[in-house]
Short mmCIF file of C-alpha atoms and ligand atoms in Angstrom, two decimals:
data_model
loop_
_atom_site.label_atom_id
_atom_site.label_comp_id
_atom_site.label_asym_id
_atom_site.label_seq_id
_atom_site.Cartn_x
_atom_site.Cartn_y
_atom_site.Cartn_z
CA UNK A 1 0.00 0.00 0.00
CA UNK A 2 1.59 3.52 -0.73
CA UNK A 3 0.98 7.01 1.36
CA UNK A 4 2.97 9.76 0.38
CA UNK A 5 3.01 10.69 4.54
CA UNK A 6 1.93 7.40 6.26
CA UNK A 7 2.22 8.44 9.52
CA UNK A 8 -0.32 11.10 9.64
CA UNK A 9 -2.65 9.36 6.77
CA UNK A 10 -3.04 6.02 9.17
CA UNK A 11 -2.87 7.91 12.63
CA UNK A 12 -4.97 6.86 15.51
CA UNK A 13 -8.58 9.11 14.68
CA UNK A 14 -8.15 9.63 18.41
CA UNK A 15 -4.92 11.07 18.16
CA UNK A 16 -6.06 13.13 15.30
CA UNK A 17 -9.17 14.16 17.02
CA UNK A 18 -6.53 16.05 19.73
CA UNK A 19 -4.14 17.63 16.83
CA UNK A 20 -7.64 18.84 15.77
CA UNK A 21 -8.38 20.46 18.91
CA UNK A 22 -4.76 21.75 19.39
CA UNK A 23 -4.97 23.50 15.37
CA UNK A 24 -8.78 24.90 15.64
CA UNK A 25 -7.98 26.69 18.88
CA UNK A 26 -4.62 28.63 17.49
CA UNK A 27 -7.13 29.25 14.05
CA UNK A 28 -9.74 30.80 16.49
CA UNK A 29 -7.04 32.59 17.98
CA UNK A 30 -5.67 34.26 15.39
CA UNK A 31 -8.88 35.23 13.38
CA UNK A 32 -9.93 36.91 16.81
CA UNK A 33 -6.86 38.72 17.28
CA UNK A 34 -6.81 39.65 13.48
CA UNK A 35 -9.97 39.32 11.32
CA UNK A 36 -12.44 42.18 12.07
CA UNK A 37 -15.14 40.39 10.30
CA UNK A 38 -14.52 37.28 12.79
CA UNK A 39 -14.13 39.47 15.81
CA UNK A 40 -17.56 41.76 14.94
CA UNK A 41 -19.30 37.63 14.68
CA UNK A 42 -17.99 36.08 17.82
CA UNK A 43 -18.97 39.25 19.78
CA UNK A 44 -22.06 39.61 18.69
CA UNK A 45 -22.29 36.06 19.98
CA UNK A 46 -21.01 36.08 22.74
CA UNK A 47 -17.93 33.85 22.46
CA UNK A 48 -14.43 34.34 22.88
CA UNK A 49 -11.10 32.05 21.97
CA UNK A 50 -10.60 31.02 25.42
CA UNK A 51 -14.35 29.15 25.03
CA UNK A 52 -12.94 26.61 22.97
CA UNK A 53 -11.95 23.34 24.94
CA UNK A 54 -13.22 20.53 23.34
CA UNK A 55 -13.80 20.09 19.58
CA UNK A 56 -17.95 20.12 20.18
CA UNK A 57 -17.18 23.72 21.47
CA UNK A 58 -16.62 24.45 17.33
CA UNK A 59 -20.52 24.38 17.19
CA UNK A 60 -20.60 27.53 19.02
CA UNK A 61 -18.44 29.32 16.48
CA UNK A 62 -19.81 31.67 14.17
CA UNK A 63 -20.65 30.14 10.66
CA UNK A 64 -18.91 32.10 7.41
CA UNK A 65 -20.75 32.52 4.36
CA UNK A 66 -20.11 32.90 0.31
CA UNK A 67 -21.35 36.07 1.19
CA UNK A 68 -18.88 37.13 3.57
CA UNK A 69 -16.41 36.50 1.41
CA UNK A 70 -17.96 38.96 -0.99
CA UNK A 71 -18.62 41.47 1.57
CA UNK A 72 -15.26 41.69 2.64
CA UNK A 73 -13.82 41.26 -1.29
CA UNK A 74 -11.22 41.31 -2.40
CA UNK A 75 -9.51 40.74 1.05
CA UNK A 76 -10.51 41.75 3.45
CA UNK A 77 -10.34 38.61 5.59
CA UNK A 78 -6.19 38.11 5.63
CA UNK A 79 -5.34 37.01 9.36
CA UNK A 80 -2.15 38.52 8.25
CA UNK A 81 -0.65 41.44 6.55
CA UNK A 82 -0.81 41.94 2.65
CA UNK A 83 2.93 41.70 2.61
CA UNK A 84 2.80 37.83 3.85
CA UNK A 85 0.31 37.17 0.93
CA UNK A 86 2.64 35.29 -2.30
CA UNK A 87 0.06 34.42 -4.45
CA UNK A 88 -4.13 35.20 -5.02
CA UNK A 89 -6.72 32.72 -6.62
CA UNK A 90 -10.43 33.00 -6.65
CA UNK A 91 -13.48 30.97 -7.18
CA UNK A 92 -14.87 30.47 -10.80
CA UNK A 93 -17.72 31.99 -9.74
CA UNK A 94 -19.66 28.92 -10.63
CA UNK A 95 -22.89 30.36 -8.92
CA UNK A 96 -22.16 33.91 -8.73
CA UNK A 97 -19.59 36.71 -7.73
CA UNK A 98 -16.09 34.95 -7.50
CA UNK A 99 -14.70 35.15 -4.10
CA UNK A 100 -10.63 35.92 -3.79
CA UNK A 101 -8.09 33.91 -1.69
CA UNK A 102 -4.53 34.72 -0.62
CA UNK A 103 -1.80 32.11 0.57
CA UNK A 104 1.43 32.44 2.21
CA UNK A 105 4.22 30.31 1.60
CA UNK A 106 3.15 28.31 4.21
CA UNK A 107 -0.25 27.91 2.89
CA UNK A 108 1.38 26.86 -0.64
CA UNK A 109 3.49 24.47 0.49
CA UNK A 110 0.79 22.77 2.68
CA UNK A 111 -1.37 23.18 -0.48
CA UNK A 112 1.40 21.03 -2.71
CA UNK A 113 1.63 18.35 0.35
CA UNK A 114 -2.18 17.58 0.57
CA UNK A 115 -1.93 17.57 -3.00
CA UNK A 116 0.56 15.42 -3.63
CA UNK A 117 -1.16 12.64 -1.04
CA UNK A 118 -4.02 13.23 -2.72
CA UNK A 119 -1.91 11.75 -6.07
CA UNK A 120 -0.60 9.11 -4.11
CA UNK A 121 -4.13 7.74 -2.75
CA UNK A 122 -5.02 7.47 -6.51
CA UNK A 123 -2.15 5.44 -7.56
CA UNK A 124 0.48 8.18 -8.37
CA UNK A 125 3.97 7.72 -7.28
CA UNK A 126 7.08 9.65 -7.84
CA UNK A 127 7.65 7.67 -11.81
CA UNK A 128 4.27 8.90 -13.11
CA UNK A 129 3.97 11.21 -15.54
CA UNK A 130 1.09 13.44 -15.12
CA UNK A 131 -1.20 15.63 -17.71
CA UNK A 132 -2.66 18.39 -16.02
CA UNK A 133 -5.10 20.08 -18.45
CA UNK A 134 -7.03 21.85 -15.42
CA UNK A 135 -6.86 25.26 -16.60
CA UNK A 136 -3.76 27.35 -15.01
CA UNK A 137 -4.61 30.86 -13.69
CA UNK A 138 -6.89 32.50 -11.04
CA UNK A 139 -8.67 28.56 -10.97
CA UNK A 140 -6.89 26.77 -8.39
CA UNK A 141 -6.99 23.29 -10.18
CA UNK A 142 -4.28 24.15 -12.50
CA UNK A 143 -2.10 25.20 -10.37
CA UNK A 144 -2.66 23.25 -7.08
CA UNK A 145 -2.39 19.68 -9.79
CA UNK A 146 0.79 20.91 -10.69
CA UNK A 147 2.65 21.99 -7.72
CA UNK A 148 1.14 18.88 -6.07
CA UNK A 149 2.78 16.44 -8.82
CA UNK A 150 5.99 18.69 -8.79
CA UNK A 151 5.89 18.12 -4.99
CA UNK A 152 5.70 14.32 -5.42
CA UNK A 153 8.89 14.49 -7.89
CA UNK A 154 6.56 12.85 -10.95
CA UNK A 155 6.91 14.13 -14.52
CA UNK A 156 4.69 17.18 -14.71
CA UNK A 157 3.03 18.49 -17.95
CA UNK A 158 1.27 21.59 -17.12
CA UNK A 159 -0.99 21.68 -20.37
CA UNK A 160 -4.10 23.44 -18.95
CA UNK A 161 -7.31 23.29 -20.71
CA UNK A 162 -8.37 23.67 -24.19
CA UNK A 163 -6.92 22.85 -27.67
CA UNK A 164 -8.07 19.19 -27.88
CA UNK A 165 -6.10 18.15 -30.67
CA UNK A 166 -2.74 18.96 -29.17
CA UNK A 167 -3.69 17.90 -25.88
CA UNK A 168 -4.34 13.90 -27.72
CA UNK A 169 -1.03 14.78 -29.41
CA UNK A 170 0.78 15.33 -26.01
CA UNK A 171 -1.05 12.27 -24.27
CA UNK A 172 0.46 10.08 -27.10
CA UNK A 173 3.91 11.62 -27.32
CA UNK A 174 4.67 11.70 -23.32
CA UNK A 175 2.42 8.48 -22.78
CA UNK A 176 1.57 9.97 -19.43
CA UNK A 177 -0.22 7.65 -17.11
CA UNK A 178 -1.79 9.85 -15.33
CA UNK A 179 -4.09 13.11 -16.53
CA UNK A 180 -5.72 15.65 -14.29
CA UNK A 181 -8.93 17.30 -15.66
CA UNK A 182 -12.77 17.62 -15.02
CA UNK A 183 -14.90 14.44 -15.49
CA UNK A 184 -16.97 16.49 -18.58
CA UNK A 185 -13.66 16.84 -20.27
CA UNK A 186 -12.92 13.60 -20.14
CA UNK A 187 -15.47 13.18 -21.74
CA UNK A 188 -14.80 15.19 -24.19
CA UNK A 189 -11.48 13.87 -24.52
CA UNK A 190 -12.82 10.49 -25.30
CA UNK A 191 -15.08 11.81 -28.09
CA UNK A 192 -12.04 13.10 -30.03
CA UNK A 193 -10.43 10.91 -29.62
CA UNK A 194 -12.66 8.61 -31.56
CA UNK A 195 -13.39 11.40 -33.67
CA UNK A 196 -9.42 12.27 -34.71
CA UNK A 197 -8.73 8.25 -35.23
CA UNK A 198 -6.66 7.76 -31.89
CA UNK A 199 -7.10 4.32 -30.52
CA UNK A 200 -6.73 3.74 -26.85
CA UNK A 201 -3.76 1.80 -27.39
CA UNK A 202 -2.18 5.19 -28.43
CA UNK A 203 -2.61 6.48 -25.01
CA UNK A 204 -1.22 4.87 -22.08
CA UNK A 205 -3.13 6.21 -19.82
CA UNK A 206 -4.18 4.34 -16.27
CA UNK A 207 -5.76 7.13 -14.06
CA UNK A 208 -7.31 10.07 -14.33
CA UNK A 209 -7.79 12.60 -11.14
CA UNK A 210 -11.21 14.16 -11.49
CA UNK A 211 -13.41 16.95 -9.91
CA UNK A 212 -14.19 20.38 -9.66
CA UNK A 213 -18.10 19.17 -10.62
CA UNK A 214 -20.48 16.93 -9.85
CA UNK A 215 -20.27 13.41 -11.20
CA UNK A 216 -21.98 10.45 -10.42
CA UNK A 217 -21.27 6.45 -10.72
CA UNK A 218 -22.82 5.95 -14.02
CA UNK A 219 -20.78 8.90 -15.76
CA UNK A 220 -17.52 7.39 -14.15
CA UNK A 221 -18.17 4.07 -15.63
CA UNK A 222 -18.61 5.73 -19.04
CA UNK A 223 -14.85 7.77 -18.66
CA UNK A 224 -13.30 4.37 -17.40
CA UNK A 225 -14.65 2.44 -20.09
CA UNK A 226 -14.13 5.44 -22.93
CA UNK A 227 -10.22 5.88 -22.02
CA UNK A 228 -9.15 3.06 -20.58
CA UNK A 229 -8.39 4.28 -17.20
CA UNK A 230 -9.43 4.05 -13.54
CA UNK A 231 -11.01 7.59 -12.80
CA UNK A 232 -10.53 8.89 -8.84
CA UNK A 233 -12.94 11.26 -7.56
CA UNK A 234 -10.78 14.52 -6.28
CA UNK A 235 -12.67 17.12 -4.06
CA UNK A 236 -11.43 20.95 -3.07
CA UNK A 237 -12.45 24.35 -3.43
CA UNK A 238 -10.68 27.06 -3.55
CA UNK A 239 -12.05 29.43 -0.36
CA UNK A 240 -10.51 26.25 1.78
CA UNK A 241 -7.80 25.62 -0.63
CA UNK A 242 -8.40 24.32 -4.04
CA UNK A 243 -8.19 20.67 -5.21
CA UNK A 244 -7.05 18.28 -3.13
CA UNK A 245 -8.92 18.90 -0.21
CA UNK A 246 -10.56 15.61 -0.11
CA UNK A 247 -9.15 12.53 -2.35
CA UNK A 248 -10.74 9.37 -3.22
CA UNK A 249 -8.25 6.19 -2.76
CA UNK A 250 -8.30 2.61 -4.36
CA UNK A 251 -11.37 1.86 -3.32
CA UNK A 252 -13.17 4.33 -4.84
CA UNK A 253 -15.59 4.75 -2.69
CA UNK A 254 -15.96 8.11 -0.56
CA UNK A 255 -13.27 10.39 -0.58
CA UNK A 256 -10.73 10.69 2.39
CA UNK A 257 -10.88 14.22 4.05
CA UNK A 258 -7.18 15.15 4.94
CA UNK A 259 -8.17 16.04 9.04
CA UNK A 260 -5.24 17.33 10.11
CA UNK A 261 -5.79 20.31 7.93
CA UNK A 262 -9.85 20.35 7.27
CA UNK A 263 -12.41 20.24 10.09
CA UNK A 264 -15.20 18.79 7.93
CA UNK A 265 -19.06 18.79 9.82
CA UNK A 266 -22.43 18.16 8.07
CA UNK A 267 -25.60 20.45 8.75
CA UNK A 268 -28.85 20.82 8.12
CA UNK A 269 -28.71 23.85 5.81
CA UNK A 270 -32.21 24.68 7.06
CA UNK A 271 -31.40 24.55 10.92
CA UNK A 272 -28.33 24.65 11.12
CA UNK A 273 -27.71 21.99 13.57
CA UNK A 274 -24.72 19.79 12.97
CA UNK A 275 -25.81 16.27 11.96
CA UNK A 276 -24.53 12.60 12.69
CA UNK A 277 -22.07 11.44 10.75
CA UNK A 278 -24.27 9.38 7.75
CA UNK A 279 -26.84 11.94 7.31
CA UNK A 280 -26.98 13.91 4.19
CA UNK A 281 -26.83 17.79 4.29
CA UNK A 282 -24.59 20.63 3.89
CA UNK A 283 -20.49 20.12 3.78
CA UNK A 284 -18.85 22.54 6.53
CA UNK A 285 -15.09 23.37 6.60
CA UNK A 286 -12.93 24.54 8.79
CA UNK A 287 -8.98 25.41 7.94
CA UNK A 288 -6.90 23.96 10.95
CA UNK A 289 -3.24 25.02 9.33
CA UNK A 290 -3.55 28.14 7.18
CA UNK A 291 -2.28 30.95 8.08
CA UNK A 292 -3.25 33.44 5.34
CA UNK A 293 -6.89 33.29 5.45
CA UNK A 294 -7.78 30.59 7.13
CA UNK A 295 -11.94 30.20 7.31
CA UNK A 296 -14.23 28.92 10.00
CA UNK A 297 -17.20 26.67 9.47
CA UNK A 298 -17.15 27.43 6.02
CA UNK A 299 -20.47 26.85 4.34
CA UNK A 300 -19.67 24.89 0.89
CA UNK A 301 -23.46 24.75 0.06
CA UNK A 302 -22.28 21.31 -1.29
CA UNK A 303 -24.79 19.20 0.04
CA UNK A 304 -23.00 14.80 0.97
CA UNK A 305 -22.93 13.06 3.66
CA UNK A 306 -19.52 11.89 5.97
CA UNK A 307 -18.94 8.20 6.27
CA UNK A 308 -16.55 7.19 9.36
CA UNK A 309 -16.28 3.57 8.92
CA UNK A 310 -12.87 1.62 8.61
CA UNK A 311 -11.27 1.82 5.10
CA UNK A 312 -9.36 -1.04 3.79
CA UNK A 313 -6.58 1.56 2.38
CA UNK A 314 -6.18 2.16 6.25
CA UNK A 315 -6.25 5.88 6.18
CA UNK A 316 -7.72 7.27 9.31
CA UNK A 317 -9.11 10.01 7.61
CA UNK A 318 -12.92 10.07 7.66
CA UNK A 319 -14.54 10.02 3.79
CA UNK A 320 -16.97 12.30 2.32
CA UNK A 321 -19.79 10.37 -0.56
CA UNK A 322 -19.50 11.56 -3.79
CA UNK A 323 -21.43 14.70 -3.92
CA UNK A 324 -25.32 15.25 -4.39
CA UNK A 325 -24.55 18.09 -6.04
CA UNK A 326 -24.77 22.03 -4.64
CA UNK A 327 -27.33 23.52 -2.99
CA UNK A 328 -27.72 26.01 -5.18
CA UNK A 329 -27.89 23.58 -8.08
CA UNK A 330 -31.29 22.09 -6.63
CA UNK A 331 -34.04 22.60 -9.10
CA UNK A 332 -37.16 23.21 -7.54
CA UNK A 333 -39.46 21.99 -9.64
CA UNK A 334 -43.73 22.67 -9.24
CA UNK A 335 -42.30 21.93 -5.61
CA UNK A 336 -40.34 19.46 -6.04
CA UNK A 337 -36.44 19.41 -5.39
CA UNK A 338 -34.60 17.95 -8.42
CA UNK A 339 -30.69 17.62 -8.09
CA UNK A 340 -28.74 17.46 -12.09
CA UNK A 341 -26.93 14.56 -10.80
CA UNK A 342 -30.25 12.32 -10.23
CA UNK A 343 -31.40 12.66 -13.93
CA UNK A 344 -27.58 12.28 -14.93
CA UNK A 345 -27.98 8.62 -13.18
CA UNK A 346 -30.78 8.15 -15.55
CA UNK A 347 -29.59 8.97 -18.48
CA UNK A 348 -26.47 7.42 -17.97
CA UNK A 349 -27.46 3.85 -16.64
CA UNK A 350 -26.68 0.82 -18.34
CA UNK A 351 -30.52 0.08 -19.74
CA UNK A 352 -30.09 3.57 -21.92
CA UNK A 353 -26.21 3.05 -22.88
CA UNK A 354 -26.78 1.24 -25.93
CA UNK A 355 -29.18 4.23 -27.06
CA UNK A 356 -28.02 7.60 -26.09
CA UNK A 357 -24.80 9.55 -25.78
CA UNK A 358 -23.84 10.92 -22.05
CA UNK A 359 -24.34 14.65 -22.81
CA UNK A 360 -26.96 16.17 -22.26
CA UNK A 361 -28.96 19.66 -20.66
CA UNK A 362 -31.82 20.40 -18.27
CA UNK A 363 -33.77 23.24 -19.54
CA UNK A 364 -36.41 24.96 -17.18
CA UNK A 365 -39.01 27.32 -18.01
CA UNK A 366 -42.26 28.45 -16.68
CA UNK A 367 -45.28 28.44 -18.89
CA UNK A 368 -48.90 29.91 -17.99
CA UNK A 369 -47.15 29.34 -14.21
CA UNK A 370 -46.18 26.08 -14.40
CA UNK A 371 -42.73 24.53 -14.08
CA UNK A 372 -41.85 22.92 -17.07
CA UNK A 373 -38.54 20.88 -17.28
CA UNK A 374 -37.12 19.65 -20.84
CA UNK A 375 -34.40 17.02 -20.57
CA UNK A 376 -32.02 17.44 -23.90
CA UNK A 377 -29.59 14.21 -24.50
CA UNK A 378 -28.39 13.02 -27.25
CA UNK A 379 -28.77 9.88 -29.48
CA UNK A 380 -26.18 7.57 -30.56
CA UNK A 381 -25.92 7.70 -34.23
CA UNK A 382 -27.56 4.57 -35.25
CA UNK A 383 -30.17 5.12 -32.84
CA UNK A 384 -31.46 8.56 -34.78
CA UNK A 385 -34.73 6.56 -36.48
CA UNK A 386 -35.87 4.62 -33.23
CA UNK A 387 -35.91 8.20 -31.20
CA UNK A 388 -39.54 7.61 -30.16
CA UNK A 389 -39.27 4.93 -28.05
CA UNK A 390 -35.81 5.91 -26.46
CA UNK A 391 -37.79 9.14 -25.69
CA UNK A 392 -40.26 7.16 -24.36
CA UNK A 393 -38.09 5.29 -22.15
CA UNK A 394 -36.44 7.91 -20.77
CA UNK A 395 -39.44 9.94 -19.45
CA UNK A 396 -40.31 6.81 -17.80
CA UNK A 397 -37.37 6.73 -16.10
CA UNK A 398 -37.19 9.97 -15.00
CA UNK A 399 -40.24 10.39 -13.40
CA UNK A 400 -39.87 7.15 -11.72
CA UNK A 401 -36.55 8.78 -10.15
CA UNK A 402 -37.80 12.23 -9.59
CA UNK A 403 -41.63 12.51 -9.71
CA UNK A 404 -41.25 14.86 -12.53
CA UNK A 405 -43.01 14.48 -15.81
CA UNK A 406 -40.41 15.87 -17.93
CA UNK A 407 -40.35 16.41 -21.79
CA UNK A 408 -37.13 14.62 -23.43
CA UNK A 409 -35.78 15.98 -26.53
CA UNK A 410 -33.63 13.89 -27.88
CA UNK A 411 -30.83 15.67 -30.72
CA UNK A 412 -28.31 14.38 -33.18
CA UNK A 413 -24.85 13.23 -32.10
CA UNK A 414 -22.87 16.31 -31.33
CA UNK A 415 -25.72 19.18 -30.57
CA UNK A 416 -25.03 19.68 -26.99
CA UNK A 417 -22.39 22.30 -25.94
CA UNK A 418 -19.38 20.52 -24.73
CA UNK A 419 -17.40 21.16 -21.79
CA UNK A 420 -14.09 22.49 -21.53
CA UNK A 421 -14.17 22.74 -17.55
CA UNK A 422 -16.75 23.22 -15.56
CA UNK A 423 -19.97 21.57 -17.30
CA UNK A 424 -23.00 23.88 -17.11
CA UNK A 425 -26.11 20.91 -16.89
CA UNK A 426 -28.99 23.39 -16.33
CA UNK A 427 -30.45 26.42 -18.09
CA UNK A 428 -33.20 27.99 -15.75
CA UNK A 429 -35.18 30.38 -17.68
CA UNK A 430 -37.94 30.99 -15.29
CA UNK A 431 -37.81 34.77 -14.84
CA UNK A 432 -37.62 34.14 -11.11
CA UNK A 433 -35.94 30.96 -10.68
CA UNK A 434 -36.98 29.53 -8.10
CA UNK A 435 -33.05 28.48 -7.48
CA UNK A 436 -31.62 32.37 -7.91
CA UNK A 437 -29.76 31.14 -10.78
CA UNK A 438 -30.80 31.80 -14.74
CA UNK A 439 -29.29 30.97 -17.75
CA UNK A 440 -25.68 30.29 -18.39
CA UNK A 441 -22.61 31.89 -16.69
CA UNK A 442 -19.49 31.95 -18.27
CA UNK A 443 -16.69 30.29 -15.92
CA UNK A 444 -13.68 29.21 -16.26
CA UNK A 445 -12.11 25.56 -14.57
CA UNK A 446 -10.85 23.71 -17.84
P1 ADP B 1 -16.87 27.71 -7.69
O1 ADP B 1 -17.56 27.36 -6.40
O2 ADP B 1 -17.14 29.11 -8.11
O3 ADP B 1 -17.06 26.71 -8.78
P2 ADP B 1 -14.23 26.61 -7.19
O4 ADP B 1 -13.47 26.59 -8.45
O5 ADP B 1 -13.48 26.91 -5.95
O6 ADP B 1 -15.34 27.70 -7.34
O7 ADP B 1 -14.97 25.22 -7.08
C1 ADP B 1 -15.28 24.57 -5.87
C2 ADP B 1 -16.59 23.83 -6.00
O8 ADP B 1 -16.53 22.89 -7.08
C3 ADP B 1 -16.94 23.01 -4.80
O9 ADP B 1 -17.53 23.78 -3.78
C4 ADP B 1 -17.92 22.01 -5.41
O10 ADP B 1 -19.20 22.57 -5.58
C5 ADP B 1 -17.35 21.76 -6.78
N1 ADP B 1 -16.51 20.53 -6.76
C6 ADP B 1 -15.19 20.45 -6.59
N2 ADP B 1 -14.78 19.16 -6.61
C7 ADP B 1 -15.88 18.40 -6.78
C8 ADP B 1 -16.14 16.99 -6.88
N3 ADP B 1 -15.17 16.09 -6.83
N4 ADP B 1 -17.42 16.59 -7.02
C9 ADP B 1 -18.42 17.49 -7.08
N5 ADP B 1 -18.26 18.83 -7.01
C10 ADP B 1 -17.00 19.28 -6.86
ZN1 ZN B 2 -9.29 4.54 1.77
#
């Protein structure tokens, strides 16, 4: 079995429970002593450092918001002073106004070491060679991939996103084993693969390390099978950190949470009442070792669930399920709560592979006031004249898994917008959608 730090990775959970306790205290600490925002909230409260003696104490603390981070843009909540700060990213802005982070050395280097286990738990070692086509820039995957891979010594290619052609060029010139990128490029990848006349044996790839979006089972069965590889599910975000917050390992099943440097909770978004580990609601972070701007109670608005039980990899390090998808991604539909990834399991199971292509686009609109929701896939070629019954099939289906009738257009091969990064899976066109979001945003993450 390989760790890139066993030690910590397999520690006693009670052991890391304390180191917990010992970081969140000197975090509270210093956010106090230096982050007005932090000091104005924990006031107002009532609560002061010195209240902190046991890790349950955290559920005292003051929660921070997306919106505190754009109250106090672009930073406004350093714990330290501008001069310590070596390097700013920010948020894609996936579901709004993009929030900015600053690191310190420090904060880098612990970036590239969570990073670089993060490799290691999905097969990586210091001989790979490793594609990174996140996109470099203000995103954090590019850049956290690649310092993480330099940091494990492998061969690095830092191609960022886009240019397709050259990127299957590179992937059969370098034979790296390993690529970085989002699970819609992949994808993508695959499809041009086909498309250009590469065969798989051109490629020698055997992993890739994907996130940044929402995925589920179905649509990592589809990469696997389409390029040849095993695909890990990677988890981060840049207001914590970026990627590599949260790394699946062999089993891939749940990805391990690196606890000595995230204090991960689950709560009911509504109540905000921290919930058992198990139960499915709203990922909270806290930072236990930055020291730039480190955040606490963090609401991701990414809705999972935690699962503590034994892994057979033997990390300590409690796992987080794939996610559900975000909050803010939850279609409410004539009442009804819809998540992208529950018609993606649809469309993507193994009774419709033979039939339709996995791309595809939820449209919502409101007609004479009712919710109306369109579900857009595509058709495999040879499939084009039987489109009725697929259709058919498929609305079936969906309702069964969401209690939505649905209409389902299906299109030619090739009609849906493809992904360079970030996949956009829902256009909401109801003037006042119900979900705050409308249309299409333009965001980077390739
Ligand atoms: P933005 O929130 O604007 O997209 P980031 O680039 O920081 O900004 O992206 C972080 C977000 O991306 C996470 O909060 C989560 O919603 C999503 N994300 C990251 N990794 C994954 C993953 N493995 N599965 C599902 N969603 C993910
Ligand atoms: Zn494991």
């Amino acid at each position: 079995m390989n760790y890139y730090n066993q030690e910590v990775e397999t520690m006693h959970h009670d052991k890391l429970k304390l180191l917990q306790l010992d970081r969140i205290r000197l975090v509270v600490k210093k956010v106090y002593d230096n982050v007005e925002p932090y000091r104005e909230k924990m006031r107002a409260i009532g609560i002061r450092p010195a209240d902190i003696n046991d890790l349950s104490d955290i559920e005292h603390l003051p929660f921070t918001e997306k919106q505190d981070l754009r109250d106090n843009y672009p930073l406004g909540m350093l714990s330290v002073p501008n001069s310590e700060i070596v390097r700013v990213h920010t948020s894609s802005g996936t579901t709004g106004q993009r929030s900015a982070v600053g690191y310190t050395q420090a904060d880098l280097d612990a970036w590239a070491d969570v990073m670089a286990r993060s490799l290691v738990a999905g097969g990586c070692t210091k001989d790979s060679i490793v594609h990174n086509a996140y996109g470099y820039g203000l995103f954090t995957g590019g850049l956290g991939a690649n310092n993480g891979s330099e940091r494990l010594g492998a061969m690095t290619l830092p191609v960022s996103g886009g240019n397709t052609s050259q990127q299957l060029q590179l992937l059969k010139d370098f034979k790296a084993d390993t690529i970085c990128c989002t699970p819609s490029y992949a994808l993508y990848l695959a499809d041009e693969m086909k498309k250009q006349g590469y065969d798989i044996k051109d490629l020698a790839l055997k992993r890739g390390i994907m996130g940044a979006e929402p995925w589920t089972e179905e649509m990592r069965q589809e990469i696997e099978k389409r390029l040849g590889l095993k695909a890990y599910n990677i988890f981060g975000l840049s207001e914590i950190m970026g990627p590599g917050v949260a790394m699946e390992c062999s089993q891939q099943n749940g990805m391990h949470i690196w606890e000595d440097h995230f204090l991960p909770e689950i709560i009911d978004p509504k109540t905000k009442k921290v919930l058992p580990n198990g139960s499915q609601g709203e990922l909270v972070l806290s930072n236990l070792t930055k020291t730039g701007m480190p955040l606490l109670r963090y609401r991701t608005r990414d809705i999972t669930s935690l699962d503590d039980t034994a892994c057979p990899c033997r990390r300590t390090h409690i796992k987080m399920n794939p996610l559900v998808g975000r909050s803010d991604d939850m279609l409410i539909i004539s009442g009804a709560n819809v998540y992208p990834s529950q018609i993606e399991s649809v469309l993507l199971s193994s009774e419709l592979a033979d039939y339709i292509e996995p791309h595809y686009l939820i449209v919502v609109d409101r007609e004479n006031n009712r919710d109306r929701m369109e579900v857009k896939v595509e058709v495999k070629e040879e499939m084009v004249g039987a489109s009725e019954a697929i259709a058919n099939r498929i609305r079936h289906n969906v309702t069964s898994a969401t209690g939505i009738s649905a209409k389902i257009t299906l299109t030619p091969p090739n009609t849906i917008q493809r992904s360079q990064g970030k996949a956009v899976r829902v256009m909401d066109n109801r003037k006042n959608g119900a979900n705050g979001i409308n249309g299409v945003h333009e965001k980077e993450g390739g």
